[in-house]
Amino acid sequence: EYGNMDISGEINSFWLDGALRISPNEQVEFLQRLYHDELPFSQRSMDIVKEIIVLEETEDYKLSGKTGSAIRVEVFQGWFIGFLEKGEDVYFFATNFESDDANGFANGENAKRISMDILNELGLLP
């Protein structure tokens, strides 16, 4: 149950240039299911994924996420999805944007920077 579940296309890139599509809301729902161990995978597999997506961990918070980018025809896409654990609170997010800018503004690193700026503005990160 990931997006439109269409995995047609090349086995090593169907999620980038194949027919698979997922909305930011669906990405957040997927992350919530992963976080709460509600996916149809072994507990070991979910624990491994949660461990490898940790980006930052301090005494105050843990930030987990994944960046990505793709070029679909003439449109460039960048995204950063993740969650922030702070005390007893968990904040899930997805930043996803498109551009026809060939200079590469729409990429995962810029999506991450934008997300971090928003989390800072909300007072969730130092």
GROMACS .gro file of C-alpha atoms in nm:
model
  126
    1GLU     CA    1   0.000   0.000   0.000
    2TYR     CA    2   0.262   0.251  -0.114
    3GLY     CA    3   0.121   0.526  -0.338
    4ASN     CA    4  -0.041   0.394  -0.654
    5MET     CA    5   0.155   0.066  -0.611
    6ASP     CA    6   0.255   0.062  -0.980
    7ILE     CA    7   0.606  -0.085  -0.991
    8SER     CA    8   0.619  -0.126  -1.367
    9GLY     CA    9   0.938  -0.009  -1.531
   10GLU     CA   10   1.304  -0.083  -1.474
   11ILE     CA   11   1.371  -0.283  -1.157
   12ASN     CA   12   1.653  -0.051  -1.048
   13SER     CA   13   1.471   0.279  -1.103
   14PHE     CA   14   1.091   0.231  -1.117
   15TRP     CA   15   1.050   0.457  -0.813
   16LEU     CA   16   1.232   0.742  -0.992
   17ASP     CA   17   1.125   0.724  -1.355
   18GLY     CA   18   0.859   0.454  -1.365
   19ALA     CA   19   0.486   0.481  -1.309
   20LEU     CA   20   0.501   0.470  -0.927
   21ARG     CA   21   0.353   0.786  -0.774
   22ILE     CA   22   0.299   0.880  -0.410
   23SER     CA   23   0.168   1.203  -0.262
   24PRO     CA   24   0.335   1.382   0.030
   25ASN     CA   25   0.037   1.287   0.249
   26GLU     CA   26   0.078   0.921   0.153
   27GLN     CA   27   0.451   0.946   0.232
   28VAL     CA   28   0.371   1.077   0.580
   29GLU     CA   29   0.114   0.800   0.633
   30PHE     CA   30   0.377   0.543   0.529
   31LEU     CA   31   0.631   0.690   0.773
   32GLN     CA   32   0.373   0.682   1.052
   33ARG     CA   33   0.307   0.315   0.981
   34LEU     CA   34   0.682   0.245   0.982
   35TYR     CA   35   0.730   0.438   1.307
   36HIS     CA   36   0.448   0.245   1.476
   37ASP     CA   37   0.565  -0.093   1.337
   38GLU     CA   38   0.245  -0.135   1.134
   39LEU     CA   39   0.397  -0.235   0.798
   40PRO     CA   40   0.372  -0.591   0.664
   41PHE     CA   41   0.744  -0.657   0.715
   42SER     CA   42   0.941  -0.832   0.985
   43GLN     CA   43   1.017  -0.635   1.299
   44ARG     CA   44   1.388  -0.680   1.224
   45SER     CA   45   1.349  -0.522   0.879
   46MET     CA   46   1.154  -0.224   1.013
   47ASP     CA   47   1.410  -0.173   1.291
   48ILE     CA   48   1.695  -0.176   1.037
   49VAL     CA   49   1.522   0.083   0.818
   50LYS     CA   50   1.450   0.306   1.118
   51GLU     CA   51   1.815   0.281   1.222
   52ILE     CA   52   1.963   0.365   0.882
   53ILE     CA   53   1.745   0.672   0.828
   54VAL     CA   54   1.860   0.844   1.149
   55LEU     CA   55   2.031   1.165   1.038
   56GLU     CA   56   2.097   1.338   1.369
   57GLU     CA   57   2.065   1.242   1.733
   58THR     CA   58   2.125   1.468   2.031
   59GLU     CA   59   2.012   1.470   2.393
   60ASP     CA   60   1.717   1.687   2.286
   61TYR     CA   61   1.594   1.523   1.966
   62LYS     CA   62   1.636   1.258   1.698
   63LEU     CA   63   1.587   1.345   1.332
   64SER     CA   64   1.522   1.069   1.080
   65GLY     CA   65   1.458   1.107   0.710
   66LYS     CA   66   1.545   1.050   0.347
   67THR     CA   67   1.615   1.290   0.063
   68GLY     CA   68   1.555   1.222  -0.301
   69SER     CA   69   1.540   1.378  -0.642
   70ALA     CA   70   1.426   1.282  -0.989
   71ILE     CA   71   1.389   1.420  -1.336
   72ARG     CA   72   1.061   1.330  -1.502
   73VAL     CA   73   1.058   1.451  -1.862
   74GLU     CA   74   1.109   1.829  -1.819
   75VAL     CA   75   1.018   1.852  -1.451
   76PHE     CA   76   1.277   1.826  -1.173
   77GLN     CA   77   1.159   1.703  -0.832
   78GLY     CA   78   1.316   1.717  -0.489
   79TRP     CA   79   1.190   1.578  -0.162
   80PHE     CA   80   1.277   1.521   0.199
   81ILE     CA   81   1.054   1.308   0.418
   82GLY     CA   82   1.105   1.220   0.779
   83PHE     CA   83   1.015   1.256   1.140
   84LEU     CA   84   1.148   1.440   1.439
   85GLU     CA   85   1.132   1.283   1.784
   86LYS     CA   86   1.149   1.538   2.063
   87GLY     CA   87   1.069   1.416   2.411
   88GLU     CA   88   0.737   1.236   2.394
   89ASP     CA   89   0.636   1.416   2.073
   90VAL     CA   90   0.687   1.296   1.716
   91TYR     CA   91   0.652   1.528   1.416
   92PHE     CA   92   0.614   1.372   1.071
   93PHE     CA   93   0.676   1.577   0.757
   94ALA     CA   94   0.718   1.564   0.381
   95THR     CA   95   0.864   1.844   0.173
   96ASN     CA   96   0.819   1.788  -0.199
   97PHE     CA   97   0.857   2.039  -0.480
   98GLU     CA   98   0.898   2.060  -0.854
   99SER     CA   99   1.078   2.299  -1.086
  100ASP     CA  100   1.160   2.332  -1.452
  101ASP     CA  101   1.490   2.494  -1.347
  102ALA     CA  102   1.770   2.301  -1.516
  103ASN     CA  103   2.017   2.438  -1.260
  104GLY     CA  104   1.898   2.175  -1.015
  105PHE     CA  105   1.718   2.375  -0.745
  106ALA     CA  106   1.455   2.102  -0.706
  107ASN     CA  107   1.665   1.836  -0.537
  108GLY     CA  108   1.675   1.645  -0.213
  109GLU     CA  109   1.937   1.860  -0.045
  110ASN     CA  110   1.737   2.179  -0.103
  111ALA     CA  111   1.421   2.005   0.018
  112LYS     CA  112   1.608   1.906   0.335
  113ARG     CA  113   1.735   2.261   0.385
  114ILE     CA  114   1.382   2.399   0.347
  115SER     CA  115   1.246   2.139   0.591
  116MET     CA  116   1.516   2.220   0.847
  117ASP     CA  117   1.441   2.592   0.813
  118ILE     CA  118   1.072   2.523   0.879
  119LEU     CA  119   1.147   2.302   1.181
  120ASN     CA  120   1.373   2.579   1.316
  121GLU     CA  121   1.106   2.845   1.259
  122LEU     CA  122   0.855   2.630   1.448
  123GLY     CA  123   1.099   2.616   1.740
  124LEU     CA  124   1.137   2.240   1.715
  125LEU     CA  125   1.513   2.248   1.652
  126PRO     CA  126   1.776   2.462   1.822
   0.00000   0.00000   0.00000
